[in-house]
XYZ file of N, CA, C and O in Angstrom:
256
model
N 195.517 -148.554 8.992
C 194.801 -148.836 8.006
C 194.037 -149.593 6.992
O 194.580 -151.326 6.607
N 193.175 -149.578 6.052
C 192.651 -151.006 5.337
C 192.364 -150.249 4.060
O 192.263 -149.375 3.009
N 192.606 -151.243 3.358
C 192.718 -151.408 1.555
C 191.141 -151.370 1.585
O 190.602 -152.387 2.205
N 190.968 -150.753 0.412
C 189.564 -150.363 -0.290
C 189.292 -150.552 -1.561
O 189.920 -149.775 -2.294
N 188.672 -151.952 -2.022
C 188.343 -152.383 -2.811
C 189.677 -152.769 -4.008
O 189.982 -151.712 -4.764
N 190.459 -153.637 -3.684
C 191.047 -153.878 -4.848
C 190.351 -154.545 -6.141
O 190.118 -155.386 -6.145
N 191.422 -153.806 -7.251
C 190.462 -154.118 -8.961
C 191.494 -154.728 -9.426
O 192.884 -154.846 -9.007
N 190.906 -155.616 -9.831
C 191.632 -156.745 -10.517
C 191.312 -156.454 -12.235
O 190.372 -156.242 -12.380
N 192.549 -156.151 -12.738
C 192.720 -156.256 -14.175
C 191.980 -157.257 -15.239
O 190.630 -157.225 -15.685
N 191.825 -158.549 -14.673
C 191.829 -159.533 -15.541
C 191.077 -160.547 -14.686
O 191.878 -160.857 -13.900
N 190.219 -161.525 -14.663
C 190.082 -162.214 -13.838
C 189.428 -163.743 -14.764
O 188.189 -163.900 -15.770
N 190.328 -164.907 -15.110
C 190.122 -165.936 -15.734
C 189.406 -167.017 -15.026
O 190.140 -167.304 -13.723
N 189.029 -168.066 -15.702
C 188.835 -169.565 -14.748
C 189.236 -170.420 -15.626
O 189.622 -170.245 -17.103
N 190.036 -171.531 -14.724
C 190.844 -172.625 -15.679
C 189.434 -173.356 -15.451
O 189.267 -173.635 -14.553
N 189.513 -174.207 -16.718
C 188.169 -175.084 -16.524
C 188.921 -176.983 -17.338
O 189.586 -176.813 -18.093
N 187.896 -178.015 -17.277
C 187.889 -179.139 -17.924
C 187.367 -179.135 -18.678
O 185.760 -178.442 -18.517
N 188.028 -179.220 -19.935
C 187.460 -179.185 -21.290
C 186.181 -179.973 -21.638
O 185.054 -179.928 -21.808
N 186.788 -181.202 -20.949
C 185.456 -182.349 -21.183
C 184.450 -182.364 -20.457
O 183.154 -182.516 -20.302
N 184.371 -181.621 -18.830
C 183.461 -181.602 -17.892
C 182.750 -180.176 -17.753
O 181.588 -180.407 -17.898
N 183.295 -179.101 -18.081
C 183.194 -178.005 -17.859
C 183.320 -177.869 -16.723
O 183.545 -176.524 -16.109
N 183.705 -178.630 -15.844
C 183.850 -178.149 -14.449
C 185.355 -177.096 -14.276
O 186.159 -177.215 -14.634
N 184.724 -175.844 -13.353
C 185.887 -174.802 -13.304
C 187.122 -175.427 -12.262
O 186.255 -176.301 -11.214
N 187.980 -175.712 -12.686
C 189.226 -175.645 -11.790
C 189.789 -175.280 -10.567
O 190.043 -175.433 -9.197
N 189.940 -174.110 -11.420
C 190.639 -172.838 -10.475
C 190.198 -171.801 -10.950
O 190.005 -171.176 -12.046
N 189.923 -170.361 -10.010
C 189.908 -169.057 -10.643
C 191.086 -168.211 -10.453
O 191.737 -168.388 -8.847
N 191.634 -167.463 -11.076
C 192.995 -166.534 -11.112
C 192.533 -165.345 -11.249
O 191.798 -164.714 -11.974
N 193.042 -164.598 -10.617
C 192.507 -162.816 -10.408
C 194.566 -161.942 -10.943
O 195.046 -162.275 -10.338
N 194.588 -161.376 -11.712
C 195.726 -160.866 -12.069
C 195.155 -159.261 -11.958
O 194.613 -158.749 -12.223
N 196.471 -158.749 -11.423
C 196.672 -157.261 -10.998
C 196.936 -156.280 -12.150
O 196.420 -155.206 -11.991
N 197.995 -157.025 -12.784
C 198.436 -156.254 -13.759
C 198.470 -156.969 -15.222
O 198.518 -158.292 -15.202
N 198.048 -156.111 -16.142
C 198.294 -156.797 -17.524
C 199.327 -157.655 -18.108
O 199.141 -158.885 -18.759
N 200.306 -157.422 -17.286
C 201.845 -157.776 -17.628
C 201.768 -158.801 -16.890
O 202.243 -160.306 -17.825
N 201.356 -159.491 -16.084
C 201.218 -160.724 -15.363
C 200.255 -161.561 -15.987
O 200.435 -162.628 -15.996
N 199.088 -161.264 -16.415
C 198.125 -161.786 -17.741
C 198.923 -162.534 -18.447
O 198.670 -163.464 -19.258
N 199.355 -161.611 -19.092
C 200.234 -161.517 -20.806
C 201.527 -162.849 -20.202
O 201.475 -163.630 -21.110
N 202.099 -162.769 -19.495
C 203.332 -164.020 -18.445
C 202.276 -165.514 -18.820
O 202.796 -165.813 -19.061
N 201.479 -165.204 -17.936
C 200.350 -166.372 -17.862
C 200.259 -167.021 -19.320
O 200.267 -167.871 -19.543
N 199.498 -166.332 -20.160
C 199.553 -166.901 -21.451
C 200.036 -167.332 -21.990
O 200.155 -168.527 -22.814
N 201.780 -166.656 -22.087
C 202.646 -167.169 -22.752
C 203.188 -168.679 -21.925
O 203.530 -169.533 -22.583
N 203.077 -168.838 -21.078
C 203.544 -169.987 -20.254
C 202.211 -171.431 -20.198
O 202.218 -172.099 -20.141
N 201.175 -170.511 -20.207
C 199.965 -171.659 -20.355
C 200.109 -172.320 -22.200
O 200.097 -173.265 -21.860
N 200.272 -171.525 -22.916
C 200.856 -171.475 -24.504
C 201.717 -172.573 -24.393
O 201.740 -173.802 -25.161
N 202.764 -172.501 -23.379
C 204.290 -173.081 -23.646
C 203.935 -174.911 -23.063
O 204.675 -175.588 -23.714
N 202.921 -174.557 -21.258
C 202.993 -176.210 -21.316
C 201.903 -176.873 -21.604
O 201.998 -178.016 -21.782
N 200.838 -176.497 -22.618
C 200.180 -177.234 -23.478
C 199.266 -178.433 -22.392
O 199.487 -179.495 -22.734
N 198.706 -177.993 -21.625
C 197.698 -178.727 -20.375
C 196.670 -179.277 -21.293
O 196.225 -178.740 -21.966
N 197.027 -180.596 -21.664
C 196.150 -181.217 -22.470
C 194.567 -181.207 -21.806
O 194.480 -181.366 -20.184
N 193.423 -180.764 -22.197
C 191.937 -180.980 -21.613
C 191.494 -180.086 -20.717
O 190.558 -180.168 -20.342
N 192.784 -178.865 -20.896
C 192.006 -178.004 -19.864
C 191.977 -176.695 -20.614
O 193.094 -176.622 -21.503
N 190.987 -175.720 -20.223
C 191.361 -174.201 -21.078
C 191.030 -173.323 -20.075
O 190.824 -173.508 -19.178
N 190.746 -171.754 -20.717
C 190.968 -170.643 -19.632
C 189.902 -170.077 -20.625
O 189.521 -170.256 -21.906
N 188.799 -168.800 -19.416
C 188.052 -168.580 -20.199
C 187.968 -167.349 -19.336
O 187.917 -167.174 -17.620
N 187.635 -165.955 -19.371
C 187.623 -164.771 -18.852
C 186.020 -164.991 -18.001
O 185.490 -165.430 -18.332
N 186.464 -164.371 -16.529
C 185.119 -164.890 -15.977
C 184.413 -163.953 -16.013
O 184.708 -162.899 -16.066
N 182.712 -163.933 -16.141
C 181.803 -163.365 -16.107
C 181.961 -162.268 -14.940
O 181.535 -162.908 -13.795
N 182.292 -160.737 -14.990
C 182.174 -160.119 -13.962
C 181.196 -159.489 -13.677
O 180.860 -158.880 -12.486
N 179.962 -159.641 -14.170
C 178.030 -159.461 -14.132
C 177.672 -159.925 -12.672
O 178.211 -160.877 -12.669
N 176.704 -159.274 -12.103
C 176.259 -159.776 -11.215
C 175.119 -160.832 -11.570
O 174.546 -160.620 -12.406
N 174.968 -161.787 -10.459
C 174.073 -162.668 -11.039
C 173.132 -162.401 -10.641
O 172.630 -161.732 -10.022
N 171.936 -162.712 -11.661
C 170.249 -161.983 -11.366
C 169.995 -163.064 -10.805
O 169.926 -164.428 -10.486
N 168.944 -162.726 -9.838
C 168.294 -163.789 -9.105
C 166.884 -163.952 -9.410
O 166.069 -162.786 -10.405
N 166.351 -164.984 -9.588
C 165.032 -165.308 -9.931
C 164.082 -165.087 -8.839
O 164.084 -165.524 -7.972
N 163.063 -164.179 -9.511
C 161.909 -164.006 -8.511
C 160.921 -164.821 -8.865
O 160.512 -164.453 -10.299
N 160.013 -165.454 -8.180
C 158.912 -166.051 -8.095
C 157.743 -165.355 -7.477
O 157.662 -164.833 -6.931
């Protein structure tokens, strides 16, 4: 059997606040896991790093 389309509730990017470079993409299958991540991230206080929701929209191709 094959899994068809694993759905992720939340997809976020960890990024360097100075450069804006994405360091890591994290995907959460359950909202409980996402809430736990937020609590731990706030507790650790990583200086210079932030997180943001990843844009789930499809990239638009430029047609010239």
